[in-house]
PDB file of C-alpha atoms and ligand atoms in Angstrom:
ATOM      1  CA  MET F   1       0.000   0.000   0.000  1.00  0.00           C
ATOM      2  CA  PHE F   2       2.605   2.538   1.081  1.00  0.00           C
ATOM      3  CA  HIS F   3       4.816   1.905  -1.951  1.00  0.00           C
ATOM      4  CA  GLU F   4       2.312   3.826  -4.075  1.00  0.00           C
ATOM      5  CA  ALA F   5       3.031   7.224  -2.558  1.00  0.00           C
ATOM      6  CA  PHE F   6       6.689   6.719  -2.067  1.00  0.00           C
ATOM      7  CA  VAL F   7       7.012   6.888  -5.809  1.00  0.00           C
ATOM      8  CA  GLY F   8       7.705  10.298  -7.307  1.00  0.00           C
ATOM      9  CA  GLN F   9       8.209  13.641  -5.729  1.00  0.00           C
ATOM     10  CA  SER F  10       7.138  12.758  -2.224  1.00  0.00           C
ATOM     11  CA  LEU F  11       9.433   9.777  -2.225  1.00  0.00           C
ATOM     12  CA  LYS F  12      12.392  11.977  -3.051  1.00  0.00           C
ATOM     13  CA  ARG F  13      11.667  14.366  -0.234  1.00  0.00           C
ATOM     14  CA  THR F  14      10.921  11.591   2.192  1.00  0.00           C
ATOM     15  CA  MET F  15      13.944   9.512   1.437  1.00  0.00           C
ATOM     16  CA  SER F  16      16.354  12.436   1.623  1.00  0.00           C
ATOM     17  CA  ALA F  17      14.735  13.297   4.949  1.00  0.00           C
ATOM     18  CA  ILE F  18      15.240   9.719   6.100  1.00  0.00           C
ATOM     19  CA  VAL F  19      19.001   9.982   6.119  1.00  0.00           C
ATOM     20  CA  MET F  20      19.137  13.452   7.647  1.00  0.00           C
ATOM     21  CA  ALA F  21      16.465  12.786  10.213  1.00  0.00           C
ATOM     22  CA  GLY F  22      18.071   9.590  11.322  1.00  0.00           C
ATOM     23  CA  LEU F  23      21.417  11.297  11.709  1.00  0.00           C
ATOM     24  CA  LEU F  24      20.132  14.463  13.301  1.00  0.00           C
ATOM     25  CA  CYS F  25      17.383  13.489  15.640  1.00  0.00           C
ATOM     26  CA  GLY F  26      19.257  11.084  17.815  1.00  0.00           C
ATOM     27  CA  HIS F  27      16.928   8.101  17.635  1.00  0.00           C
ATOM     28  CA  ALA F  28      19.783   5.800  16.714  1.00  0.00           C
ATOM     29  CA  ALA F  29      21.882   7.236  19.510  1.00  0.00           C
ATOM     30  CA  PHE F  30      19.036   6.661  21.951  1.00  0.00           C
ATOM     31  CA  ALA F  31      18.524   3.081  20.809  1.00  0.00           C
ATOM     32  CA  GLN F  32      22.214   2.325  21.309  1.00  0.00           C
ATOM     33  CA  THR F  33      22.236   3.516  24.913  1.00  0.00           C
ATOM     34  CA  ASN F  34      19.959   0.758  26.112  1.00  0.00           C
ATOM     35  CA  GLN F  35      20.526  -2.816  25.029  1.00  0.00           C
ATOM     36  CA  ASN F  36      16.977  -3.772  26.037  1.00  0.00           C
ATOM     37  CA  THR F  37      15.368  -1.082  23.936  1.00  0.00           C
ATOM     38  CA  TYR F  38      13.673  -1.958  20.684  1.00  0.00           C
ATOM     39  CA  GLU F  39      15.720  -0.566  17.815  1.00  0.00           C
ATOM     40  CA  PRO F  40      13.543   0.467  14.882  1.00  0.00           C
ATOM     41  CA  THR F  41      15.006   0.856  11.428  1.00  0.00           C
ATOM     42  CA  ILE F  42      14.210   3.917   9.402  1.00  0.00           C
ATOM     43  CA  ALA F  43      11.870   3.009   6.516  1.00  0.00           C
ATOM     44  CA  GLN F  44      10.780  -0.211   8.219  1.00  0.00           C
ATOM     45  CA  ALA F  45       7.333  -1.454   7.233  1.00  0.00           C
ATOM     46  CA  GLY F  46       4.247  -0.251   9.105  1.00  0.00           C
ATOM     47  CA  LYS F  47       0.614  -1.244   8.736  1.00  0.00           C
ATOM     48  CA  ASP F  48      -0.318   1.354   6.104  1.00  0.00           C
ATOM     49  CA  VAL F  49       2.903   3.312   5.809  1.00  0.00           C
ATOM     50  CA  ILE F  50       6.573   2.866   6.655  1.00  0.00           C
ATOM     51  CA  TRP F  51       8.212   4.545   9.635  1.00  0.00           C
ATOM     52  CA  VAL F  52      10.218   7.655   8.859  1.00  0.00           C
ATOM     53  CA  PRO F  53      10.567  10.267  11.607  1.00  0.00           C
ATOM     54  CA  THR F  54       9.718  13.879  10.852  1.00  0.00           C
ATOM     55  CA  PRO F  55      12.915  15.973  11.075  1.00  0.00           C
ATOM     56  CA  ASN F  56      13.195  17.958  14.319  1.00  0.00           C
ATOM     57  CA  ASP F  57      12.966  21.415  12.766  1.00  0.00           C
ATOM     58  CA  LEU F  58       9.848  20.484  10.822  1.00  0.00           C
ATOM     59  CA  VAL F  59       8.254  19.047  13.989  1.00  0.00           C
ATOM     60  CA  VAL F  60       8.768  22.422  15.677  1.00  0.00           C
ATOM     61  CA  ARG F  61       7.585  24.415  12.653  1.00  0.00           C
ATOM     62  CA  MET F  62       4.455  22.256  12.340  1.00  0.00           C
ATOM     63  CA  LEU F  63       3.572  22.760  16.006  1.00  0.00           C
ATOM     64  CA  GLU F  64       4.383  26.479  15.851  1.00  0.00           C
ATOM     65  CA  THR F  65       2.232  26.935  12.754  1.00  0.00           C
ATOM     66  CA  ALA F  66      -0.665  25.244  14.540  1.00  0.00           C
ATOM     67  CA  LYS F  67      -0.028  27.634  17.490  1.00  0.00           C
ATOM     68  CA  VAL F  68      -0.001  24.709  19.885  1.00  0.00           C
ATOM     69  CA  SER F  69      -0.428  25.828  23.488  1.00  0.00           C
ATOM     70  CA  PRO F  70      -1.083  24.261  26.914  1.00  0.00           C
ATOM     71  CA  ASN F  71      -4.799  24.419  26.050  1.00  0.00           C
ATOM     72  CA  ASP F  72      -4.392  21.953  23.214  1.00  0.00           C
ATOM     73  CA  LEU F  73      -4.871  18.244  22.857  1.00  0.00           C
ATOM     74  CA  VAL F  74      -2.587  17.164  20.013  1.00  0.00           C
ATOM     75  CA  TYR F  75      -3.075  13.801  18.280  1.00  0.00           C
ATOM     76  CA  ASP F  76      -0.316  12.391  16.102  1.00  0.00           C
ATOM     77  CA  LEU F  77      -1.779   9.735  13.814  1.00  0.00           C
ATOM     78  CA  GLY F  78       0.898   7.117  13.220  1.00  0.00           C
ATOM     79  CA  ALA F  79       3.138   8.307  16.032  1.00  0.00           C
ATOM     80  CA  GLY F  80       6.269   6.246  15.395  1.00  0.00           C
ATOM     81  CA  ASP F  81       8.724   6.855  18.241  1.00  0.00           C
ATOM     82  CA  GLY F  82       6.483   9.577  19.677  1.00  0.00           C
ATOM     83  CA  LYS F  83       8.617  12.561  18.764  1.00  0.00           C
ATOM     84  CA  ILE F  84       5.700  14.827  17.761  1.00  0.00           C
ATOM     85  CA  PRO F  85       3.553  14.270  20.884  1.00  0.00           C
ATOM     86  CA  ILE F  86       6.668  14.507  23.059  1.00  0.00           C
ATOM     87  CA  GLN F  87       7.679  17.843  21.500  1.00  0.00           C
ATOM     88  CA  ALA F  88       4.106  19.143  21.744  1.00  0.00           C
ATOM     89  CA  ALA F  89       4.201  18.456  25.493  1.00  0.00           C
ATOM     90  CA  ARG F  90       7.810  19.431  26.197  1.00  0.00           C
ATOM     91  CA  GLN F  91       8.078  22.678  24.233  1.00  0.00           C
ATOM     92  CA  PHE F  92       4.459  23.788  23.986  1.00  0.00           C
ATOM     93  CA  GLY F  93       2.962  22.419  27.205  1.00  0.00           C
ATOM     94  CA  ALA F  94       0.147  20.609  25.379  1.00  0.00           C
ATOM     95  CA  ARG F  95      -1.422  17.287  26.254  1.00  0.00           C
ATOM     96  CA  ALA F  96      -0.731  14.895  23.432  1.00  0.00           C
ATOM     97  CA  VAL F  97      -1.724  11.455  22.229  1.00  0.00           C
ATOM     98  CA  GLY F  98       0.131   9.335  19.704  1.00  0.00           C
ATOM     99  CA  ILE F  99      -1.651   6.483  17.952  1.00  0.00           C
ATOM    100  CA  GLU F 100       0.757   3.837  16.702  1.00  0.00           C
ATOM    101  CA  PHE F 101      -0.130   0.437  15.262  1.00  0.00           C
ATOM    102  CA  ASN F 102       3.210  -1.282  15.864  1.00  0.00           C
ATOM    103  CA  PRO F 103       3.256  -2.314  19.561  1.00  0.00           C
ATOM    104  CA  ASP F 104       7.074  -2.233  19.746  1.00  0.00           C
ATOM    105  CA  MET F 105       7.119   1.257  18.308  1.00  0.00           C
ATOM    106  CA  ALA F 106       4.348   2.308  20.704  1.00  0.00           C
ATOM    107  CA  ASN F 107       6.387   0.972  23.649  1.00  0.00           C
ATOM    108  CA  LEU F 108       9.433   2.843  22.447  1.00  0.00           C
ATOM    109  CA  ALA F 109       7.358   6.020  22.199  1.00  0.00           C
ATOM    110  CA  ARG F 110       6.199   5.523  25.817  1.00  0.00           C
ATOM    111  CA  GLN F 111       9.798   5.037  26.963  1.00  0.00           C
ATOM    112  CA  ASN F 112      10.843   8.152  25.046  1.00  0.00           C
ATOM    113  CA  ALA F 113       8.055  10.133  26.709  1.00  0.00           C
ATOM    114  CA  GLN F 114       9.290   8.919  30.094  1.00  0.00           C
ATOM    115  CA  ARG F 115      12.879   9.869  29.311  1.00  0.00           C
ATOM    116  CA  ALA F 116      11.659  13.326  28.251  1.00  0.00           C
ATOM    117  CA  ASN F 117       9.728  13.644  31.537  1.00  0.00           C
ATOM    118  CA  VAL F 118       6.421  14.213  29.794  1.00  0.00           C
ATOM    119  CA  SER F 119       4.635  10.938  30.612  1.00  0.00           C
ATOM    120  CA  ASP F 120       2.062  12.926  32.552  1.00  0.00           C
ATOM    121  CA  LYS F 121       1.100  14.793  29.377  1.00  0.00           C
ATOM    122  CA  VAL F 122       1.711  12.197  26.681  1.00  0.00           C
ATOM    123  CA  THR F 123      -0.383   9.070  26.068  1.00  0.00           C
ATOM    124  CA  ILE F 124       0.603   6.530  23.475  1.00  0.00           C
ATOM    125  CA  VAL F 125      -2.240   4.349  22.233  1.00  0.00           C
ATOM    126  CA  THR F 126      -1.403   1.095  20.496  1.00  0.00           C
ATOM    127  CA  GLY F 127      -3.998   1.048  17.769  1.00  0.00           C
ATOM    128  CA  ASP F 128      -5.102   1.732  14.240  1.00  0.00           C
ATOM    129  CA  ILE F 129      -5.649   5.358  13.224  1.00  0.00           C
ATOM    130  CA  PHE F 130      -8.696   4.247  11.234  1.00  0.00           C
ATOM    131  CA  GLU F 131     -10.274   2.630  14.301  1.00  0.00           C
ATOM    132  CA  GLU F 132      -9.290   4.862  17.213  1.00  0.00           C
ATOM    133  CA  ASP F 133     -11.327   7.911  18.174  1.00  0.00           C
ATOM    134  CA  PHE F 134      -9.449  11.212  17.898  1.00  0.00           C
ATOM    135  CA  SER F 135     -12.512  13.436  17.613  1.00  0.00           C
ATOM    136  CA  ASN F 136     -11.610  15.460  20.731  1.00  0.00           C
ATOM    137  CA  ALA F 137      -8.242  16.574  19.316  1.00  0.00           C
ATOM    138  CA  THR F 138      -7.719  20.292  18.867  1.00  0.00           C
ATOM    139  CA  VAL F 139      -4.642  19.677  16.695  1.00  0.00           C
ATOM    140  CA  VAL F 140      -4.007  16.654  14.453  1.00  0.00           C
ATOM    141  CA  THR F 141      -0.557  15.938  13.061  1.00  0.00           C
ATOM    142  CA  LEU F 142       0.124  13.567  10.170  1.00  0.00           C
ATOM    143  CA  TYR F 143       3.060  12.069   8.373  1.00  0.00           C
ATOM    144  CA  LEU F 144       1.337   9.430   6.305  1.00  0.00           C
ATOM    145  CA  LEU F 145       0.635   9.404   2.574  1.00  0.00           C
ATOM    146  CA  THR F 146      -1.715  11.391   0.349  1.00  0.00           C
ATOM    147  CA  SER F 147      -3.951   8.319  -0.034  1.00  0.00           C
ATOM    148  CA  LEU F 148      -4.195   7.961   3.768  1.00  0.00           C
ATOM    149  CA  ASN F 149      -4.793  11.701   4.245  1.00  0.00           C
ATOM    150  CA  LEU F 150      -7.644  11.446   1.729  1.00  0.00           C
ATOM    151  CA  LYS F 151      -9.103   8.513   3.636  1.00  0.00           C
ATOM    152  CA  LEU F 152      -8.973  10.555   6.862  1.00  0.00           C
ATOM    153  CA  LYS F 153     -10.256  13.753   5.233  1.00  0.00           C
ATOM    154  CA  PRO F 154     -14.028  13.182   5.723  1.00  0.00           C
ATOM    155  CA  LYS F 155     -13.433  12.526   9.433  1.00  0.00           C
ATOM    156  CA  LEU F 156     -11.174  15.572   9.762  1.00  0.00           C
ATOM    157  CA  LEU F 157     -13.779  17.788   8.102  1.00  0.00           C
ATOM    158  CA  GLU F 158     -16.369  16.613  10.646  1.00  0.00           C
ATOM    159  CA  MET F 159     -14.181  17.750  13.547  1.00  0.00           C
ATOM    160  CA  LYS F 160     -14.940  20.893  15.516  1.00  0.00           C
ATOM    161  CA  PRO F 161     -14.444  23.987  13.351  1.00  0.00           C
ATOM    162  CA  GLY F 162     -11.113  25.527  14.235  1.00  0.00           C
ATOM    163  CA  THR F 163      -9.360  22.183  14.710  1.00  0.00           C
ATOM    164  CA  ARG F 164      -5.891  22.516  13.181  1.00  0.00           C
ATOM    165  CA  VAL F 165      -4.397  19.838  10.967  1.00  0.00           C
ATOM    166  CA  VAL F 166      -0.722  19.733   9.994  1.00  0.00           C
ATOM    167  CA  SER F 167       0.831  17.227   7.626  1.00  0.00           C
ATOM    168  CA  ASN F 168       4.431  16.499   6.814  1.00  0.00           C
ATOM    169  CA  SER F 169       4.886  16.217   3.027  1.00  0.00           C
ATOM    170  CA  PHE F 170       1.429  15.064   1.999  1.00  0.00           C
ATOM    171  CA  MET F 171      -1.573  17.113   0.926  1.00  0.00           C
ATOM    172  CA  MET F 172      -5.314  16.690   1.208  1.00  0.00           C
ATOM    173  CA  GLY F 173      -6.503  16.671  -2.429  1.00  0.00           C
ATOM    174  CA  ALA F 174      -8.990  19.441  -3.262  1.00  0.00           C
ATOM    175  CA  TRP F 175      -8.867  20.789   0.294  1.00  0.00           C
ATOM    176  CA  GLU F 176      -6.086  23.310  -0.278  1.00  0.00           C
ATOM    177  CA  PRO F 177      -3.813  24.129   2.641  1.00  0.00           C
ATOM    178  CA  ASP F 178      -4.296  27.409   4.498  1.00  0.00           C
ATOM    179  CA  GLU F 179      -0.537  27.649   4.833  1.00  0.00           C
ATOM    180  CA  ILE F 180       2.552  25.918   3.474  1.00  0.00           C
ATOM    181  CA  ILE F 181       5.462  25.384   5.836  1.00  0.00           C
ATOM    182  CA  ASN F 182       8.921  25.568   4.279  1.00  0.00           C
ATOM    183  CA  PRO F 183      11.588  24.963   6.907  1.00  0.00           C
ATOM    184  CA  GLU F 184      15.064  26.249   6.098  1.00  0.00           C
ATOM    185  CA  ALA F 185      16.520  22.771   6.448  1.00  0.00           C
ATOM    186  CA  GLY F 186      14.198  21.460   3.729  1.00  0.00           C
ATOM    187  CA  GLY F 187      11.070  19.350   3.704  1.00  0.00           C
ATOM    188  CA  ARG F 188       7.588  20.770   3.576  1.00  0.00           C
ATOM    189  CA  GLY F 189       4.536  20.845   5.762  1.00  0.00           C
ATOM    190  CA  TYR F 190       0.905  21.739   5.074  1.00  0.00           C
ATOM    191  CA  TYR F 191      -1.518  23.390   7.466  1.00  0.00           C
ATOM    192  CA  TRP F 192      -5.322  23.435   7.442  1.00  0.00           C
ATOM    193  CA  VAL F 193      -7.980  24.768   9.789  1.00  0.00           C
ATOM    194  CA  VAL F 194     -11.223  22.764   9.804  1.00  0.00           C
ATOM    195  CA  PRO F 195     -13.844  25.182   8.447  1.00  0.00           C
ATOM    196  CA  ALA F 196     -17.338  25.679   9.855  1.00  0.00           C
ATOM    197  CA  LYS F 197     -20.200  24.694   7.575  1.00  0.00           C
ATOM    198  CA  VAL F 198     -21.947  27.724   6.099  1.00  0.00           C
ATOM    199  CA  GLN F 199     -23.325  26.475   2.799  1.00  0.00           C
ATOM    200  CA  GLY F 200     -26.993  27.405   2.424  1.00  0.00           C
ATOM    201  CA  ASP F 201     -29.330  30.335   2.922  1.00  0.00           C
ATOM    202  CA  TRP F 202     -29.130  32.874   5.729  1.00  0.00           C
ATOM    203  CA  SER F 203     -31.280  35.852   6.657  1.00  0.00           C
ATOM    204  CA  LEU F 204     -29.471  38.884   7.969  1.00  0.00           C
ATOM    205  CA  ASN F 205     -30.495  41.410  10.574  1.00  0.00           C
ATOM    206  CA  GLY F 206     -28.633  44.569  11.424  1.00  0.00           C
ATOM    207  CA  LEU F 207     -26.653  44.987   8.215  1.00  0.00           C
ATOM    208  CA  PRO F 208     -26.148  48.797   8.049  1.00  0.00           C
ATOM    209  CA  GLY F 209     -28.264  50.399   5.329  1.00  0.00           C
ATOM    210  CA  ALA F 210     -30.410  47.310   4.776  1.00  0.00           C
ATOM    211  CA  THR F 211     -33.354  46.607   7.006  1.00  0.00           C
ATOM    212  CA  THR F 212     -33.430  43.034   5.758  1.00  0.00           C
ATOM    213  CA  ALA F 213     -31.064  41.026   3.599  1.00  0.00           C
ATOM    214  CA  THR F 214     -30.458  37.431   2.620  1.00  0.00           C
ATOM    215  CA  LEU F 215     -27.247  35.614   1.981  1.00  0.00           C
ATOM    216  CA  SER F 216     -27.037  32.479  -0.135  1.00  0.00           C
ATOM    217  CA  LEU F 217     -23.668  30.762   0.257  1.00  0.00           C
ATOM    218  CA  GLN F 218     -21.787  28.039  -1.558  1.00  0.00           C
ATOM    219  CA  GLN F 219     -18.776  26.580   0.178  1.00  0.00           C
ATOM    220  CA  LYS F 220     -15.749  24.657  -1.014  1.00  0.00           C
ATOM    221  CA  PHE F 221     -13.820  23.774   2.139  1.00  0.00           C
ATOM    222  CA  GLN F 222     -12.550  27.147   3.485  1.00  0.00           C
ATOM    223  CA  LYS F 223     -13.566  29.106   0.372  1.00  0.00           C
ATOM    224  CA  VAL F 224     -16.979  30.747   0.286  1.00  0.00           C
ATOM    225  CA  GLU F 225     -18.921  32.579  -2.390  1.00  0.00           C
ATOM    226  CA  GLY F 226     -22.523  33.473  -2.888  1.00  0.00           C
ATOM    227  CA  THR F 227     -25.158  36.121  -3.356  1.00  0.00           C
ATOM    228  CA  LEU F 228     -26.132  38.905  -0.983  1.00  0.00           C
ATOM    229  CA  THR F 229     -29.596  40.326  -1.633  1.00  0.00           C
ATOM    230  CA  PHE F 230     -30.893  43.462   0.080  1.00  0.00           C
ATOM    231  CA  GLY F 231     -34.567  43.840   0.995  1.00  0.00           C
ATOM    232  CA  ASP F 232     -35.166  45.968  -2.125  1.00  0.00           C
ATOM    233  CA  ASN F 233     -33.975  43.016  -4.251  1.00  0.00           C
ATOM    234  CA  ARG F 234     -30.643  44.525  -5.264  1.00  0.00           C
ATOM    235  CA  SER F 235     -28.198  41.654  -5.219  1.00  0.00           C
ATOM    236  CA  GLN F 236     -24.466  41.165  -5.656  1.00  0.00           C
ATOM    237  CA  ARG F 237     -21.917  38.349  -5.745  1.00  0.00           C
ATOM    238  CA  VAL F 238     -19.798  38.045  -2.629  1.00  0.00           C
ATOM    239  CA  THR F 239     -16.641  36.071  -1.892  1.00  0.00           C
ATOM    240  CA  GLY F 240     -15.001  35.210   1.353  1.00  0.00           C
ATOM    241  CA  LYS F 241     -13.273  32.612   3.431  1.00  0.00           C
ATOM    242  CA  LEU F 242     -13.478  30.686   6.643  1.00  0.00           C
ATOM    243  CA  ASN F 243     -10.780  30.448   9.248  1.00  0.00           C
ATOM    244  CA  GLY F 244     -12.341  27.762  11.406  1.00  0.00           C
ATOM    245  CA  SER F 245     -15.548  29.331  12.654  1.00  0.00           C
ATOM    246  CA  GLN F 246     -14.631  32.851  11.558  1.00  0.00           C
ATOM    247  CA  LEU F 247     -16.265  33.919   8.308  1.00  0.00           C
ATOM    248  CA  THR F 248     -15.106  36.998   6.412  1.00  0.00           C
ATOM    249  CA  LEU F 249     -17.018  38.202   3.364  1.00  0.00           C
ATOM    250  CA  GLY F 250     -16.435  41.219   1.179  1.00  0.00           C
ATOM    251  CA  TYR F 251     -19.435  43.114  -0.151  1.00  0.00           C
ATOM    252  CA  LYS F 252     -20.525  46.588  -1.280  1.00  0.00           C
ATOM    253  CA  ASP F 253     -22.891  48.428   1.061  1.00  0.00           C
ATOM    254  CA  ALA F 254     -25.934  50.501   0.069  1.00  0.00           C
ATOM    255  CA  ASN F 255     -23.570  53.435  -0.668  1.00  0.00           C
ATOM    256  CA  ASP F 256     -21.407  51.263  -2.923  1.00  0.00           C
ATOM    257  CA  LYS F 257     -18.631  51.266  -0.335  1.00  0.00           C
ATOM    258  CA  GLU F 258     -16.493  48.125   0.072  1.00  0.00           C
ATOM    259  CA  GLN F 259     -17.169  46.474   3.425  1.00  0.00           C
ATOM    260  CA  ILE F 260     -15.931  43.369   5.137  1.00  0.00           C
ATOM    261  CA  PHE F 261     -18.447  41.331   7.092  1.00  0.00           C
ATOM    262  CA  VAL F 262     -16.717  39.437   9.935  1.00  0.00           C
ATOM    263  CA  GLY F 263     -18.763  36.750  11.626  1.00  0.00           C
ATOM    264  CA  GLU F 264     -18.405  33.979  14.151  1.00  0.00           C
ATOM    265  CA  VAL F 265     -20.336  30.914  13.025  1.00  0.00           C
ATOM    266  CA  ALA F 266     -22.162  29.172  15.848  1.00  0.00           C
ATOM    267  CA  GLY F 267     -24.310  26.403  14.378  1.00  0.00           C
ATOM    268  CA  LYS F 268     -27.410  27.991  12.880  1.00  0.00           C
ATOM    269  CA  LYS F 269     -26.355  31.549  13.773  1.00  0.00           C
ATOM    270  CA  ILE F 270     -23.574  33.870  12.727  1.00  0.00           C
ATOM    271  CA  ASN F 271     -22.771  36.716  15.105  1.00  0.00           C
ATOM    272  CA  ALA F 272     -21.151  39.365  13.004  1.00  0.00           C
ATOM    273  CA  SER F 273     -20.012  42.954  12.662  1.00  0.00           C
ATOM    274  CA  LEU F 274     -18.220  45.017  10.050  1.00  0.00           C
ATOM    275  CA  GLN F 275     -14.447  45.217  10.025  1.00  0.00           C
ATOM    276  CA  THR F 276     -14.677  49.032   9.948  1.00  0.00           C
ATOM    277  CA  SER F 277     -17.309  49.072  12.687  1.00  0.00           C
ATOM    278  CA  PRO F 278     -16.761  46.262  15.197  1.00  0.00           C
ATOM    279  CA  THR F 279     -19.573  47.464  17.453  1.00  0.00           C
ATOM    280  CA  THR F 280     -22.223  46.963  14.758  1.00  0.00           C
ATOM    281  CA  VAL F 281     -24.341  43.967  15.692  1.00  0.00           C
ATOM    282  CA  ILE F 282     -25.332  41.823  12.714  1.00  0.00           C
ATOM    283  CA  THR F 283     -27.008  38.471  13.107  1.00  0.00           C
ATOM    284  CA  ALA F 284     -27.366  35.855  10.423  1.00  0.00           C
ATOM    285  CA  THR F 285     -29.836  33.049  10.979  1.00  0.00           C
ATOM    286  CA  ARG F 286     -29.913  29.923   8.863  1.00  0.00           C
ATOM    287  CA  SER F 287     -33.102  29.779   6.816  1.00  0.00           C
ATOM    288  CA  PRO F 288     -34.999  26.555   7.349  1.00  0.00           C
TER     289      PRO F 288
HETATM  290  C1  SAM C   1       6.014   8.076   8.429  1.00  0.00           C
HETATM  291  S1  SAM C   1       5.903   7.467  10.086  1.00  0.00           S
HETATM  292  C2  SAM C   1       5.606   8.974  10.985  1.00  0.00           C
HETATM  293  C3  SAM C   1       5.997   8.877  12.439  1.00  0.00           C
HETATM  294  C4  SAM C   1       5.752  10.141  13.240  1.00  0.00           C
HETATM  295  N1  SAM C   1       4.403  10.620  13.106  1.00  0.00           N
HETATM  296  C5  SAM C   1       6.676  11.240  12.807  1.00  0.00           C
HETATM  297  O1  SAM C   1       6.229  12.150  12.075  1.00  0.00           O
HETATM  298  O2  SAM C   1       7.854  11.198  13.174  1.00  0.00           O
HETATM  299  C6  SAM C   1       4.310   6.661  10.080  1.00  0.00           C
HETATM  300  C7  SAM C   1       4.011   5.792  11.283  1.00  0.00           C
HETATM  301  O3  SAM C   1       2.667   5.337  11.171  1.00  0.00           O
HETATM  302  C8  SAM C   1       2.577   4.011  11.669  1.00  0.00           C
HETATM  303  N2  SAM C   1       1.368   3.423  11.070  1.00  0.00           N
HETATM  304  C9  SAM C   1       1.204   2.931   9.819  1.00  0.00           C
HETATM  305  N3  SAM C   1      -0.076   2.569   9.615  1.00  0.00           N
HETATM  306  C10 SAM C   1      -0.749   2.815  10.777  1.00  0.00           C
HETATM  307  C11 SAM C   1      -2.091   2.652  11.200  1.00  0.00           C
HETATM  308  N4  SAM C   1      -3.046   2.186  10.381  1.00  0.00           N
HETATM  309  N5  SAM C   1      -2.415   3.006  12.454  1.00  0.00           N
HETATM  310  C12 SAM C   1      -1.479   3.494  13.303  1.00  0.00           C
HETATM  311  N6  SAM C   1      -0.176   3.674  12.962  1.00  0.00           N
HETATM  312  C13 SAM C   1       0.183   3.348  11.709  1.00  0.00           C
HETATM  313  C14 SAM C   1       3.876   3.391  11.233  1.00  0.00           C
HETATM  314  O4  SAM C   1       4.183   2.253  12.034  1.00  0.00           O
HETATM  315  C15 SAM C   1       4.853   4.542  11.440  1.00  0.00           C
HETATM  316  O5  SAM C   1       5.413   4.515  12.729  1.00  0.00           O
END
């Protein structure tokens, strides 16, 4: 299965990372210090993908990009030796869970967490990422394959809006990343924020200059476009984007002035204001 994606561009990046990561990150050195410790081999087979550790600098950049903090619960899907959950706990103070299918690898990850003094914050689950529940994660990290990311994508998109997802090397198909991470030492990461669901019809109250208005939205992941219609039937195309539950939409007001509508999506309501007038209270309610 994993051979598929290790062909081509990703393979090149991954395999060059293999050598550097192995040399730089000290896993080999750690394994040699304890005769009783399981010694994994870089590129060894895994259930759905081989084991290759994410290079240290990319681990840090991925967690920084996701703005990981002590309030977060980070899940690394396919945790290998646990380096991502351990770093999330050690440097960023987060609670973290690694899910790893290979029981030897999972044990090694637990030992590594102990050695890093973060066992109180880090849990390693021996299990399959396609079976285990990670729905309460606030940050999900991945170093899998495009095909596996695509298999996880529907579940990721059902997570709480605002959940951050970061992937080493592999993308998410039509769901374009919100940010691309290019560490100086090479490699590449991709960052997404799970968008709220806004597709459909909304009625607006409080939009300055329009006693009533309706908004009909189409959504493609974090990208939004649609039609804004004022009560007098004047309508216009609008475009915008979602950053988690925050919706921003550009439109022209009754005086033909460019405005930016900024709203917080909360289920069937959007509590909004205008960027130029944050005290304006606008409410959007989903039409039945
Ligand atoms: C490329 S490594 C990434 C390791 C770690 N996340 C990192 O970035 O350093 C992928 C890991 O996923 C594990 N794995 C493969 N298929 C899995 C599955 N279905 N469930 C859980 N772990 C899996 C492999 O054993 C391997 O350790």
